[in-house]
Tab-separated table of C-alpha atoms (C1' of nucleotides) in Angstrom:
chain	number	residue	atom	x	y	z
L	1493	MET	CA	0.000	0.000	0.000
L	1494	GLU	CA	2.950	2.199	0.343
L	1495	GLU	CA	3.182	2.447	-3.353
L	1496	SER	CA	-0.355	3.414	-3.718
L	1497	ASN	CA	0.055	5.847	-0.954
L	1498	GLU	CA	2.921	7.357	-2.736
L	1499	LEU	CA	0.928	7.507	-5.836
L	1500	HIS	CA	-1.901	9.045	-4.008
L	1501	SER	CA	0.327	11.510	-2.361
L	1502	GLU	CA	1.876	12.390	-5.644
L	1503	GLU	CA	-1.433	12.820	-7.213
L	1504	ASN	CA	-2.555	14.717	-4.243
L	1505	LYS	CA	0.309	17.034	-4.675
L	1506	ASN	CA	-0.585	17.568	-8.234
L	1507	SER	CA	-4.195	17.963	-7.531
L	1508	GLN	CA	-3.565	20.130	-4.585
L	1509	ASP	CA	-1.554	22.375	-6.718
L	1510	ASN	CA	-4.633	22.970	-8.688
L	1511	ASN	CA	-7.155	22.854	-5.980
L	1512	LYS	CA	-6.955	21.452	-2.531
L	1513	LYS	CA	-10.597	20.837	-2.401
L	1514	ARG	CA	-12.372	18.281	-4.361
L	1515	LYS	CA	-13.780	19.394	-7.578
L	1516	LEU	CA	-17.234	18.800	-8.692
L	1517	LYS	CA	-17.718	17.461	-12.093
L	1518	THR	CA	-19.181	19.908	-14.425
L	1519	PRO	CA	-22.536	19.166	-15.933
L	1520	ALA	CA	-20.850	18.419	-19.172
L	1521	GLN	CA	-18.569	15.995	-17.542
L	1522	LEU	CA	-21.353	14.409	-15.657
L	1523	MET	CA	-23.456	14.039	-18.676
L	1524	ALA	CA	-20.649	12.611	-20.642
L	1525	LEU	CA	-19.811	10.260	-17.877
L	1526	GLU	CA	-23.363	9.233	-17.400
L	1527	LYS	CA	-23.858	8.667	-21.010
L	1528	PHE	CA	-20.781	6.639	-21.251
L	1529	TYR	CA	-21.653	4.805	-18.116
L	1530	ASN	CA	-24.938	3.794	-19.556
L	1531	GLU	CA	-23.202	2.234	-22.420
L	1532	HIS	CA	-20.197	0.931	-20.651
L	1533	LYS	CA	-20.328	0.293	-17.006
L	1534	TYR	CA	-16.877	-1.110	-17.200
L	1535	PRO	CA	-14.955	0.976	-19.614
L	1536	THR	CA	-11.687	-0.288	-20.804
L	1537	GLU	CA	-8.554	1.530	-20.021
L	1538	GLU	CA	-8.528	2.968	-23.462
L	1539	MET	CA	-12.010	4.201	-23.046
L	1540	LYS	CA	-11.176	5.708	-19.746
L	1541	SER	CA	-8.186	7.342	-21.208
L	1542	GLN	CA	-10.093	8.859	-24.052
L	1543	LEU	CA	-12.877	9.858	-21.818
L	1544	ALA	CA	-10.485	11.433	-19.435
L	1545	GLU	CA	-8.867	13.295	-22.210
L	1546	GLN	CA	-12.092	14.530	-23.589
L	1547	LEU	CA	-13.427	15.542	-20.255
L	1548	ARG	CA	-10.155	16.846	-19.061
L	1549	LEU	CA	-10.149	14.621	-16.114
L	1550	SER	CA	-7.564	12.246	-14.934
L	1551	GLU	CA	-7.974	8.614	-15.630
L	1552	LYS	CA	-8.036	8.105	-11.967
L	1553	GLN	CA	-10.944	10.387	-11.673
L	1554	ILE	CA	-12.670	8.567	-14.422
L	1555	SER	CA	-12.047	5.256	-12.838
L	1556	GLY	CA	-13.113	6.542	-9.526
L	1557	TRP	CA	-16.212	8.028	-10.909
L	1558	PHE	CA	-17.198	4.844	-12.619
L	1559	CYS	CA	-16.517	2.927	-9.512
L	1560	HIS	CA	-18.627	5.205	-7.437
L	1561	ARG	CA	-21.252	5.240	-10.042
L	1562	ARG	CA	-21.468	1.520	-9.958
L	1563	LEU	CA	-21.600	1.603	-6.239
L	1564	LYS	CA	-24.321	4.089	-6.397
L	1565	ASP	CA	-26.278	1.936	-8.720
L	1566	LYS	CA	-25.761	-0.968	-6.516
L	1567	ARG	CA	-26.668	0.851	-3.386
L	1568	LEU	CA	-29.761	2.269	-4.881
L	1569	SER	CA	-30.814	-1.033	-6.206
L	1570	ARG	CA	-30.291	-2.561	-2.861
L	1571	ASP	CA	-32.288	0.081	-1.149
L	1572	GLU	CA	-34.974	-0.252	-3.676
L	1573	THR	CA	-35.015	-3.912	-3.124
L	1574	GLN	CA	-35.327	-3.449	0.567
L	1575	ALA	CA	-38.074	-0.962	0.128
L	1576	ASN	CA	-39.980	-3.334	-2.023
L	1577	GLY	CA	-39.027	-6.375	-0.105
L	1578	ARG	CA	-41.769	-6.081	2.405
L	1579	GLN	CA	-44.382	-5.802	-0.208
L	1580	ASP	CA	-43.111	-8.306	-2.577
L	1581	ARG	CA	-40.574	-10.727	-1.372
L	1582	SER	CA	-40.701	-12.692	-4.489
L	1583	SER	CA	-39.547	-9.641	-6.256
L	1584	VAL	CA	-36.508	-9.555	-4.096
L	1585	VAL	CA	-35.723	-13.102	-4.841
L	1586	ILE	CA	-36.054	-12.496	-8.476
L	1587	GLN	CA	-34.020	-9.434	-8.272
L	1588	ASP	CA	-31.319	-11.098	-6.347
L	1589	ARG	CA	-31.171	-13.810	-8.836
L	1590	ALA	CA	-31.133	-11.385	-11.589
L	1591	SER	CA	-28.493	-9.346	-9.995
L	1592	GLY	CA	-26.019	-11.850	-11.121
L	1593	LEU	CA	-26.678	-10.783	-14.594
L	1594	GLY	CA	-26.229	-7.206	-14.169
L	1595	GLN	CA	-27.961	-5.845	-11.226
L	1596	ASP	CA	-24.710	-5.902	-9.493
L	1597	SER	CA	-23.132	-3.915	-12.146
L	1598	CYS	CA	-19.947	-3.794	-10.221
L	1599	GLY	CA	-19.578	-7.491	-10.536
L	1600	SER	CA	-18.079	-7.535	-7.168
L	1601	THR	CA	-15.568	-10.244	-6.943
L	1602	LYS	CA	-16.443	-10.551	-3.352
L	1603	HIS	CA	-19.747	-12.006	-4.202
L	1604	GLY	CA	-18.764	-15.231	-5.710
L	1605	GLU	CA	-22.300	-16.288	-6.370
L	1606	HIS	CA	-22.595	-13.503	-8.814
L	1607	ARG	CA	-19.509	-14.285	-10.596
L	1608	PHE	CA	-21.076	-16.703	-12.948
L	1609	VAL	CA	-21.742	-13.826	-15.189
L	1610	ASP	CA	-19.204	-11.193	-14.902
L	1611	PRO	CA	-20.565	-7.854	-15.924
L	1612	ARG	CA	-17.316	-7.170	-17.533
L	1613	GLU	CA	-17.765	-10.239	-19.599
L	1614	VAL	CA	-21.180	-9.147	-20.507
L	1615	GLU	CA	-19.827	-5.791	-21.334
L	1616	SER	CA	-17.049	-7.108	-23.413
L	1617	ARG	CA	-19.364	-9.491	-25.073
L	1618	ARG	CA	-21.647	-6.687	-25.792
L	1619	LEU	CA	-18.842	-4.769	-27.244
L	1620	SER	CA	-17.504	-7.558	-29.251
L	1621	GLY	CA	-20.867	-8.655	-30.410
L	1622	HIS	CA	-20.637	-12.074	-28.901
L	1623	ASP	CA	-23.787	-13.696	-27.831
L	1624	PHE	CA	-25.591	-11.573	-30.298
L	1625	THR	CA	-26.163	-12.161	-33.862
L	1626	ALA	CA	-25.718	-9.294	-36.177
L	1627	ALA	CA	-29.441	-9.028	-36.348
L	1628	ASP	CA	-29.660	-8.970	-32.631
L	1629	ILE	CA	-27.180	-6.217	-32.447
L	1630	THR	CA	-29.003	-4.329	-35.056
L	1631	ARG	CA	-32.182	-4.794	-33.207
L	1632	GLU	CA	-30.616	-3.818	-30.018
L	1633	TYR	CA	-29.251	-0.709	-31.466
L	1634	ARG	CA	-32.470	0.002	-33.140
L	1635	SER	CA	-34.437	-0.437	-30.036
L	1636	HIS	CA	-31.801	1.316	-28.129
L	1637	TYR	CA	-31.741	4.359	-30.215
L	1638	THR	CA	-35.230	4.475	-31.427
L	1639	GLU	CA	-36.737	3.949	-28.082
L	1640	ARG	CA	-34.915	6.861	-26.789
L	1641	ILE	CA	-32.748	8.401	-29.226
L	1642	GLY	CA	-30.399	10.605	-27.482
L	1643	ASP	CA	-31.513	9.014	-24.391
L	1644	MET	CA	-29.009	7.955	-21.907
L	1645	ASP	CA	-31.022	5.167	-20.711
L	1646	ASN	CA	-30.400	1.982	-22.403
L	1647	THR	CA	-32.139	-1.204	-22.930
L	1648	SER	CA	-29.086	-3.187	-23.475
L	1649	SER	CA	-28.941	-6.269	-21.477
L	1650	GLU	CA	-26.855	-5.236	-18.600
L	1651	SER	CA	-25.994	-1.668	-18.579
L	1652	SER	CA	-29.463	-0.573	-17.798
L	1653	SER	CA	-30.224	-3.252	-15.364
L	1654	SER	CA	-30.121	-0.909	-12.534
L	1655	LEU	CA	-32.680	1.388	-13.885
L	1656	GLN	CA	-34.738	-1.403	-15.152
L	1657	ASP	CA	-34.596	-2.933	-11.815
L	1658	ARG	CA	-35.738	0.165	-10.145
L	1659	LEU	CA	-38.401	0.689	-12.618
L	1660	LEU	CA	-39.597	-2.798	-12.550
L	1661	THR	CA	-39.618	-3.423	-8.882
L	1662	ARG	CA	-42.052	-0.780	-7.957
L	1663	LYS	CA	-45.118	-2.724	-7.424
L	1664	GLU	CA	-46.851	-0.387	-5.130
L	1665	ASP	CA	-46.742	2.627	-7.220
L	1666	PRO	CA	-48.823	3.835	-10.043
L	1667	TYR	CA	-45.770	3.710	-12.052
L	1668	ASP	CA	-46.475	0.086	-12.493
L	1669	VAL	CA	-48.762	0.916	-15.237
L	1670	GLU	CA	-45.764	1.999	-17.059
L	1671	THR	CA	-43.995	-1.023	-15.927
L	1672	SER	CA	-46.602	-3.316	-17.237
L	1673	ARG	CA	-46.683	-1.332	-20.345
L	1674	TYR	CA	-43.049	-1.768	-20.654
L	1675	LEU	CA	-43.305	-5.407	-20.019
L	1676	THR	CA	-46.003	-5.720	-22.496
L	1677	HIS	CA	-43.904	-3.984	-24.945
L	1678	THR	CA	-41.005	-6.106	-24.048
L	1679	LYS	CA	-43.042	-9.037	-25.049
L	1680	GLY	CA	-43.614	-7.449	-28.302
L	1681	MET	CA	-40.004	-6.908	-28.674
L	1682	GLU	CA	-39.411	-10.504	-28.036
L	1683	ASN	CA	-41.513	-11.193	-30.985
L	1684	MET	CA	-39.411	-8.813	-32.872
L	1685	GLY	CA	-36.373	-10.666	-31.877
L	1686	TYR	CA	-35.487	-8.591	-28.965
L	1687	LYS	CA	-34.814	-10.763	-26.028
L	1688	PRO	CA	-34.529	-9.171	-22.708
L	1689	SER	CA	-31.726	-10.777	-20.993
L	1690	GLY	CA	-31.362	-11.843	-17.451
L	1691	PHE	CA	-33.151	-9.609	-15.131
L	1692	LEU	CA	-35.562	-8.249	-17.610
L	1693	LYS	CA	-36.640	-11.626	-18.637
L	1694	VAL	CA	-37.082	-13.032	-15.197
L	1695	LYS	CA	-38.427	-9.900	-13.731
L	1696	GLY	CA	-40.846	-9.332	-16.457
L	1697	GLU	CA	-42.539	-12.612	-16.058
L	1698	ALA	CA	-42.895	-12.298	-12.353
L	1699	GLU	CA	-43.924	-8.722	-12.534
L	1700	ASN	CA	-46.694	-9.535	-14.877
L	1701	ALA	CA	-48.097	-11.903	-12.382
L	1702	ALA	CA	-47.925	-9.307	-9.681
L	1703	ILE	CA	-49.542	-6.734	-11.855
L	1704	THR	CA	-52.214	-9.148	-12.755
L	1705	ALA	CA	-52.843	-9.697	-9.101
L	1706	VAL	CA	-53.181	-6.006	-8.565
L	1707	LYS	CA	-55.569	-5.751	-11.396
L	1708	ARG	CA	-57.648	-8.461	-9.909
L	1709	GLN	CA	-57.688	-6.753	-6.610
L	1710	LEU	CA	-58.836	-3.625	-8.207
L	1711	GLY	CA	-61.466	-5.581	-9.963
L	1712	ARG	CA	-61.448	-3.198	-12.804
L	1713	GLN	CA	-60.284	-3.346	-16.230
L	1714	TYR	CA	-56.805	-2.224	-16.590
L	1715	TRP	CA	-56.254	0.286	-19.263
L	1716	GLU	CA	-53.315	-0.400	-21.333
L	1717	ASP	CA	-52.993	3.161	-22.385
L	1718	GLY	CA	-55.193	4.849	-19.938
L	1719	PRO	CA	-55.076	6.112	-16.442
L	1720	LEU	CA	-53.490	4.216	-13.706
L	1721	LEU	CA	-54.943	0.918	-12.793
L	1722	GLY	CA	-58.530	1.607	-13.314
L	1723	VAL	CA	-58.431	5.010	-11.824
L	1724	GLU	CA	-59.932	7.705	-13.853
L	1725	PHE	CA	-58.888	11.209	-13.301
L	1726	ASP	CA	-60.332	14.429	-14.257
L	1727	LEU	CA	-58.426	16.255	-16.799
L	1728	LEU	CA	-56.329	19.018	-15.537
L	1729	PRO	CA	-57.313	22.459	-16.555
L	1730	PRO	CA	-55.190	23.755	-19.344
L	1731	GLY	CA	-53.610	26.260	-17.105
L	1732	ALA	CA	-52.612	23.812	-14.487
L	1733	PHE	CA	-49.022	24.070	-13.474
L	1734	GLU	CA	-48.590	26.874	-15.827
L	1735	SER	CA	-48.247	24.384	-18.523
L	1736	PRO	CA	-50.496	22.692	-20.967
L	1737	ILE	CA	-50.002	19.298	-19.557
L	1738	ILE	CA	-53.428	18.423	-20.601
L	1739	GLY	CA	-54.668	20.126	-23.633
L	1740	SER	CA	-52.839	18.805	-26.524
L	1741	GLY	CA	-50.642	16.969	-24.197
L	1742	HIS	CA	-53.230	14.355	-23.817
L	1743	GLU	CA	-53.170	13.555	-27.362
L	1744	PRO	CA	-51.833	10.118	-27.442
L	1745	SER	CA	-48.479	9.707	-28.888
L	1746	THR	CA	-48.445	7.154	-31.533
L	1747	ILE	CA	-45.553	5.134	-32.557
L	1748	GLY	CA	-46.340	2.461	-34.951
L	1749	ASN	CA	-49.372	0.720	-33.643
L	1750	THR	CA	-48.693	1.650	-30.142
L	1751	VAL	CA	-50.629	4.461	-28.716
L	1752	LEU	CA	-48.948	6.096	-25.846
L	1753	ARG	CA	-50.563	8.616	-23.700
L	1754	SER	CA	-49.182	10.899	-21.234
L	1755	PRO	CA	-50.438	9.571	-17.980
L	1756	ASP	CA	-52.660	11.777	-16.059
L	1757	ILE	CA	-50.814	12.782	-13.025
L	1758	SER	CA	-53.595	14.409	-11.206
L	1759	GLY	CA	-54.431	12.511	-8.161
L	1760	VAL	CA	-51.316	10.562	-8.295
L	1761	LYS	CA	-49.544	11.252	-5.150
L	1762	GLY	CA	-45.995	10.835	-4.324
L	1763	GLN	CA	-44.478	7.534	-5.148
L	1764	LEU	CA	-41.943	9.097	-7.226
L	1765	SER	CA	-40.009	7.060	-9.523
L	1766	PRO	CA	-36.313	6.780	-9.244
L	1767	SER	CA	-34.454	9.678	-10.480
L	1768	THR	CA	-30.931	10.639	-10.109
L	1769	ARG	CA	-29.872	14.104	-9.680
L	1770	TYR	CA	-28.408	13.654	-12.974
L	1771	GLU	CA	-31.693	12.666	-14.373
L	1772	VAL	CA	-33.273	15.631	-12.865
L	1773	TYR	CA	-30.527	17.713	-14.098
L	1774	ASN	CA	-30.802	16.194	-17.435
L	1775	SER	CA	-34.460	16.704	-17.666
L	1776	ARG	CA	-33.952	20.233	-16.614
L	1777	LEU	CA	-31.428	20.741	-19.215
L	1778	ASN	CA	-33.661	19.255	-21.740
L	1779	SER	CA	-36.299	21.620	-20.709
L	1780	GLN	CA	-33.905	24.410	-20.635
L	1781	GLN	CA	-32.533	23.740	-23.959
L	1782	GLU	CA	-35.903	23.459	-25.402
L	1783	ASN	CA	-36.545	26.872	-24.223
L	1784	PRO	CA	-34.328	28.336	-21.634
L	1785	SER	CA	-36.689	31.079	-20.964
L	1786	ILE	CA	-39.314	28.686	-19.915
L	1787	MET	CA	-37.170	27.460	-17.207
L	1788	HIS	CA	-36.729	30.789	-15.726
L	1789	GLY	CA	-40.291	31.760	-15.966
L	1790	PHE	CA	-41.363	28.574	-14.516
L	1791	ASP	CA	-38.819	28.723	-11.877
L	1792	LEU	CA	-39.865	32.098	-10.749
L	1793	GLN	CA	-43.443	31.202	-10.430
L	1794	GLU	CA	-42.909	27.789	-9.205
L	1795	LYS	CA	-41.148	28.759	-6.096
L	1796	LYS	CA	-44.460	29.323	-4.505
L	1797	SER	CA	-45.942	26.153	-5.659
L	1798	GLY	CA	-44.331	23.953	-3.128
L	1799	LYS	CA	-43.703	20.311	-2.979
L	1800	GLN	CA	-46.968	19.251	-4.395
L	1801	LEU	CA	-46.234	20.693	-7.687
L	1802	ARG	CA	-42.748	19.457	-7.563
L	1803	GLN	CA	-43.977	16.019	-6.939
L	1804	LYS	CA	-46.374	16.177	-9.743
L	1805	LEU	CA	-43.794	17.431	-12.033
L	1806	THR	CA	-41.432	14.875	-10.800
L	1807	TYR	CA	-43.929	12.236	-11.479
L	1808	LEU	CA	-44.473	13.649	-14.824
L	1809	ASN	CA	-40.871	13.583	-15.454
L	1810	ASP	CA	-40.447	10.164	-14.066
L	1811	THR	CA	-43.349	8.890	-15.933
L	1812	ASN	CA	-41.750	10.031	-19.014
L	1813	SER	CA	-38.618	8.368	-18.080
L	1814	SER	CA	-40.409	5.167	-17.675
L	1815	PRO	CA	-39.429	2.586	-20.146
L	1816	GLY	CA	-42.782	2.437	-21.720
L	1817	LYS	CA	-42.724	6.045	-22.484
L	1818	ASN	CA	-39.415	5.883	-24.008
L	1819	PHE	CA	-40.901	4.732	-27.170
L	1820	SER	CA	-42.526	7.967	-27.730
L	1821	LEU	CA	-40.500	10.181	-25.594
L	1822	ASP	CA	-37.077	9.932	-26.901
L	1823	ILE	CA	-35.627	11.769	-24.062
L	1824	TYR	CA	-32.147	11.799	-22.998
L	1825	LYS	CA	-32.533	9.921	-19.849
L	1826	PRO	CA	-29.817	8.018	-18.176
L	1827	SER	CA	-30.301	4.799	-16.482
L	1828	GLY	CA	-28.527	6.363	-13.648
L	1829	GLY	CA	-29.142	5.874	-10.060
L	1830	ILE	CA	-31.754	7.207	-7.840
L	1831	SER	CA	-31.600	10.162	-5.694
L	1832	ALA	CA	-34.920	9.576	-4.179
L	1833	TYR	CA	-36.141	6.138	-4.118
L	1834	ASN	CA	-37.391	5.326	-0.711
L	1835	SER	CA	-39.733	6.788	1.723
L	1836	ASN	CA	-37.092	8.904	3.256
L	1837	LYS	CA	-36.313	10.519	0.053
L	1838	LYS	CA	-39.622	10.803	-1.591
L	1839	ASP	CA	-39.946	14.273	-0.440
L	1840	ARG	CA	-36.532	14.929	-1.662
L	1841	MET	CA	-37.411	14.422	-5.204
L	1842	ARG	CA	-36.214	17.752	-5.988
L	1843	THR	CA	-33.201	18.996	-7.559
L	1844	LYS	CA	-30.217	19.016	-5.434
L	1845	GLY	CA	-26.586	18.700	-5.572
L	1846	ASN	CA	-24.886	19.337	-8.781
L	1847	TYR	CA	-27.720	20.876	-10.529
L	1848	GLY	CA	-27.856	23.713	-8.228
L	1849	ARG	CA	-24.234	23.895	-7.715
L	1850	LYS	CA	-22.311	26.682	-9.002
L	1851	PHE	CA	-19.179	26.099	-10.798
L	1852	THR	CA	-16.275	28.043	-9.794
L	1853	SER	CA	-14.171	29.819	-12.228
L	1854	GLU	CA	-11.793	26.988	-11.932
L	1855	GLN	CA	-14.354	24.627	-13.094
L	1856	THR	CA	-14.457	25.245	-16.693
L	1857	GLU	CA	-16.597	23.277	-18.938
L	1858	PRO	CA	-14.146	20.814	-20.286
L	1859	CYS	CA	-15.878	20.470	-23.513
L	1860	SER	CA	-18.662	22.827	-23.936
L	1861	ASP	CA	-19.571	21.168	-27.107
L	1862	GLU	CA	-19.493	18.001	-25.191
L	1863	TYR	CA	-21.874	19.495	-22.828
L	1864	ASP	CA	-24.004	20.735	-25.600
L	1865	LYS	CA	-23.926	17.445	-27.167
L	1866	PHE	CA	-25.577	15.876	-24.269
L	1867	MET	CA	-27.824	18.755	-23.902
L	1868	SER	CA	-28.591	18.525	-27.499
L	1869	PRO	CA	-32.087	18.371	-28.729
L	1870	LYS	CA	-33.361	14.997	-29.355
L	1871	ILE	CA	-33.651	15.684	-32.962
L	1872	VAL	CA	-30.020	16.204	-33.361
L	1873	GLN	CA	-29.283	13.088	-31.478
L	1874	ARG	CA	-31.786	11.202	-33.442
L	1875	ASN	CA	-30.180	12.293	-36.592
L	1876	GLU	CA	-26.869	11.463	-35.159
L	1877	TYR	CA	-27.864	7.999	-34.326
L	1878	LEU	CA	-29.944	7.246	-37.273
L	1879	LYS	CA	-27.546	8.646	-39.697
L	1880	SER	CA	-24.741	6.434	-38.768
L	1881	ARG	CA	-23.574	4.862	-35.691
L	1882	PRO	CA	-19.855	5.071	-35.239
L	1883	SER	CA	-18.035	1.893	-34.863
L	1884	SER	CA	-17.127	2.616	-31.336
L	1885	SER	CA	-18.570	4.541	-28.565
L	1886	MET	CA	-15.646	6.805	-28.423
L	1887	GLU	CA	-15.969	7.552	-32.065
L	1888	LYS	CA	-19.525	8.353	-31.506
L	1889	PHE	CA	-18.436	10.389	-28.615
L	1890	ASP	CA	-16.086	12.356	-30.741
L	1891	GLY	CA	-18.467	12.662	-33.563
L	1892	GLU	CA	-21.216	13.964	-31.458
L	1893	CYS	CA	-18.901	16.315	-29.809
L	1894	LYS	CA	-17.947	17.807	-33.093
L	1895	ALA	CA	-21.407	17.777	-34.405
L	1896	MET	CA	-22.703	19.624	-31.468
L	1897	LYS	CA	-20.056	22.185	-31.810
L	1898	ASP	CA	-21.622	23.421	-34.942
L	1899	TYR	CA	-25.051	22.914	-33.719
L	1900	HIS	CA	-24.746	25.184	-30.795
L	1901	LYS	CA	-22.583	27.829	-32.159
L	1902	PRO	CA	-25.155	30.547	-31.937
L	1903	LEU	CA	-25.662	29.935	-28.319
L	1904	ARG	CA	-24.940	32.477	-25.784
L	1905	ARG	CA	-25.739	33.032	-22.240
L	1906	MET	CA	-28.569	35.059	-21.131
L	1907	ASN	CA	-27.958	37.989	-19.014
L	1908	SER	CA	-30.324	39.088	-16.387
L	1909	THR	CA	-32.249	41.102	-18.874
L	1910	ASP	CA	-32.577	38.132	-21.077
L	1911	GLU	CA	-33.717	36.170	-18.193
L	1912	MET	CA	-36.493	38.526	-17.487
L	1913	ALA	CA	-37.415	38.500	-21.071
L	1914	GLY	CA	-37.261	34.795	-20.975
L	1915	THR	CA	-39.598	34.714	-18.092
L	1916	LYS	CA	-42.119	36.663	-19.985
L	1917	GLN	CA	-41.519	34.596	-22.981
L	1918	ALA	CA	-42.090	31.499	-21.000
L	1919	ARG	CA	-45.506	32.549	-19.950
L	1920	VAL	CA	-46.408	33.099	-23.478
L	1921	ASN	CA	-44.917	29.964	-24.800
L	1922	PHE	CA	-45.981	27.544	-22.255
L	1923	PRO	CA	-49.551	27.040	-23.203
L	1924	GLN	CA	-48.593	26.507	-26.742
L	1925	ARG	CA	-46.430	23.620	-26.313
L	1926	ASP	CA	-47.531	20.221	-27.212
L	1927	TYR	CA	-46.334	17.996	-24.512
L	1928	GLY	CA	-48.148	15.049	-25.733
L	1929	THR	CA	-46.427	14.706	-28.969
L	1930	ASN	CA	-43.106	15.905	-27.894
L	1931	SER	CA	-40.730	14.690	-25.383
L	1932	PHE	CA	-41.093	15.636	-21.849
L	1933	ALA	CA	-38.110	17.710	-22.399
L	1934	GLN	CA	-40.657	20.186	-23.426
L	1935	MET	CA	-42.641	19.747	-20.362
L	1936	PRO	CA	-42.386	22.339	-17.733
L	1937	PRO	CA	-39.295	21.997	-15.751
L	1938	ARG	CA	-39.500	21.627	-12.101
L	1939	LYS	CA	-38.977	24.060	-9.468
L	1940	ASN	CA	-35.461	25.083	-8.925
L	1941	GLN	CA	-34.715	24.245	-12.400
L	1942	ILE	CA	-31.190	25.328	-12.854
L	1943	LYS	CA	-31.299	27.450	-9.879
L	1944	GLY	CA	-28.515	29.836	-9.917
L	1945	THR	CA	-26.566	27.911	-12.404
L	1946	ALA	CA	-28.890	28.530	-15.191
L	1947	MET	CA	-26.930	31.391	-16.469
L	1948	GLU	CA	-23.779	29.522	-16.167
L	1949	MET	CA	-24.816	26.619	-18.158
L	1950	PRO	CA	-24.327	26.828	-21.804
L	1951	SER	CA	-27.603	26.585	-23.420
L	1952	SER	CA	-28.151	24.410	-26.331
L	1953	PHE	CA	-31.100	26.397	-27.315
L	1954	SER	CA	-30.645	27.478	-30.800
L	1955	GLU	CA	-32.563	29.003	-33.556
L	1956	ASP	CA	-32.959	25.707	-35.194
L	1957	GLU	CA	-34.487	24.316	-32.183
L	1958	THR	CA	-36.636	27.289	-31.751
L	1959	ALA	CA	-37.952	26.642	-35.139
L	1960	GLU	CA	-38.397	23.041	-34.357
L	1961	THR	CA	-40.190	23.749	-31.166
L	1962	ASN	CA	-42.393	26.290	-32.683
L	1963	SER	CA	-43.200	24.101	-35.563
L	1964	SER	CA	-44.193	21.390	-33.212
L	1965	VAL	CA	-46.435	23.810	-31.512
L	1966	ASP	CA	-47.931	24.813	-34.713
W	430	DT	C1'	-28.241	33.360	8.258
W	431	DT	C1'	-27.510	29.061	10.163
W	432	DG	C1'	-28.060	24.246	11.090
W	433	DT	C1'	-29.128	19.901	9.176
W	434	DG	C1'	-29.373	16.358	5.915
W	435	DT	C1'	-28.093	14.505	1.414
W	436	DT	C1'	-25.165	13.760	-2.448
W	437	DT	C1'	-20.837	13.721	-4.647
W	438	DT	C1'	-15.970	13.258	-4.741
W	439	DA	C1'	-11.605	11.606	-3.090
W	440	DT	C1'	-8.935	8.464	-0.454
W	441	DT	C1'	-7.617	4.165	1.481
W	442	DG	C1'	-7.543	-0.728	2.366
W	443	DC	C1'	-8.743	-5.120	1.007
W	444	DC	C1'	-10.040	-8.667	-2.302
W	445	DT	C1'	-9.964	-11.338	-6.623
W	446	DC	C1'	-8.238	-12.363	-11.038
W	447	DC	C1'	-4.614	-12.763	-14.366
N	630	DG	C1'	2.702	-8.840	-7.858
N	631	DG	C1'	-0.043	-5.727	-10.557
N	632	DA	C1'	-4.461	-4.279	-12.109
N	633	DG	C1'	-9.003	-3.538	-11.385
N	634	DG	C1'	-12.795	-3.343	-8.451
N	635	DC	C1'	-15.575	-2.909	-4.061
N	636	DA	C1'	-16.478	-1.003	0.377
N	637	DA	C1'	-15.836	2.208	4.012
N	638	DT	C1'	-14.862	6.672	5.271
N	639	DA	C1'	-14.123	11.674	5.316
N	640	DA	C1'	-14.975	15.935	3.544
N	641	DA	C1'	-16.820	19.257	0.358
N	642	DA	C1'	-20.830	21.123	-1.906
N	643	DC	C1'	-25.349	21.900	-1.920
N	644	DA	C1'	-30.566	22.424	-0.772
N	645	DC	C1'	-33.793	23.424	2.388
N	646	DA	C1'	-36.172	24.514	6.652
N	647	DA	C1'	-36.269	27.223	10.749
DNA sequence: TTGTGTTTTATTGCCTCC
DNA sequence: GGAGGCAATAAAACACAA
């Protein structure tokens, strides 16, 4: 350990030269990391190196971040499991079994029983294409990128297990509608050749049974595309939440033969779905980029709204991040961990941490285009992905980075005057937006959306997107 | 403004695999 | 033995309530 200590001390010296205190990752870095994490929970050294270079972080930091990220996933999954354990022990069993496939993304070598499938092996296999036919890969990519183009979540067999787990183990919450929807869809995907691996497969089957049981208990017909478990809700007034959540937003989104509706959140209390700060942040950024002014306007008015609204919005957001919704809401959503996942944290489903953090002058955006890339409108990402998928993630990484450079050139920060203007603008724009047919990125951001940091974050809002947004409204 | 609680980041030690 | 990873821990950064 002496060596490592020396190394640490050396690094400490170096780092301390720069800053004695720990540095927070910038949003760009976080997004990049999250995105990469969702694709590669166990990045190779080369990947780490490139990532570090691109994000201007040390490889050690990268490694550390990934490690902590995996731990976070694991911890959250565990907590989630415990939370659900009382209500559905079978779920725990299933989950534990499934964890060997990916739930334990860290593939802890300490847990020998999980070693039979090393996540790294899965990862490498995924990378190398083993275990998948070319068609499977194609399908995976297709489902991956069409389900949520530009979305950080992933449906790949293992890398999203954590999120899937969290999403799929929530029996007690209304979210299960989405879950069942997702499972239903998963079935469909099986028919299409998509085979959920490991956890998804096992979990899905069991979950269906549980959902069926719930349906029976309710004694009412379960709506595949309707309100939650036989509960009908009154439509929200168009002005609710200062956003047209209802209105056009209730127009079902149609993808293929699947009709997806934005779930009615009225009357749905609490039971927030998992959401990482990053997710929140991401969703905020999505909202912001869609129309930065909206954020500010909303933020200003929302401060008085309190938790209730936050929860609703959170649910909205989370609902949209549910797998089932991903088919229509191609939102950049990571499969990241949860910041609020248990009873203790339900009320904490608000933005915290990084998203409100201010970046010091020392904390420069390592790759503003990188940042923009991940902030990029879904359309751009869709085009990116559909156009051509780079042979490697890093290539894609680079490509996107460059692409976004051009895309967000016209961006500039708003000054306080702009902000005020934006606030006004927001009030005008809000009711016009079609949340039903667009991603929830266009939904009203939550309270505290980019509080304080809003001005510091490079906006990806561009004229093109303005046009796009407006056109969608029209 | 301050105290408290949470999250993130960094560090360290140990373990397992190669 | 080195590399990579996990777990525990401390501390910083932050949000929020009083």
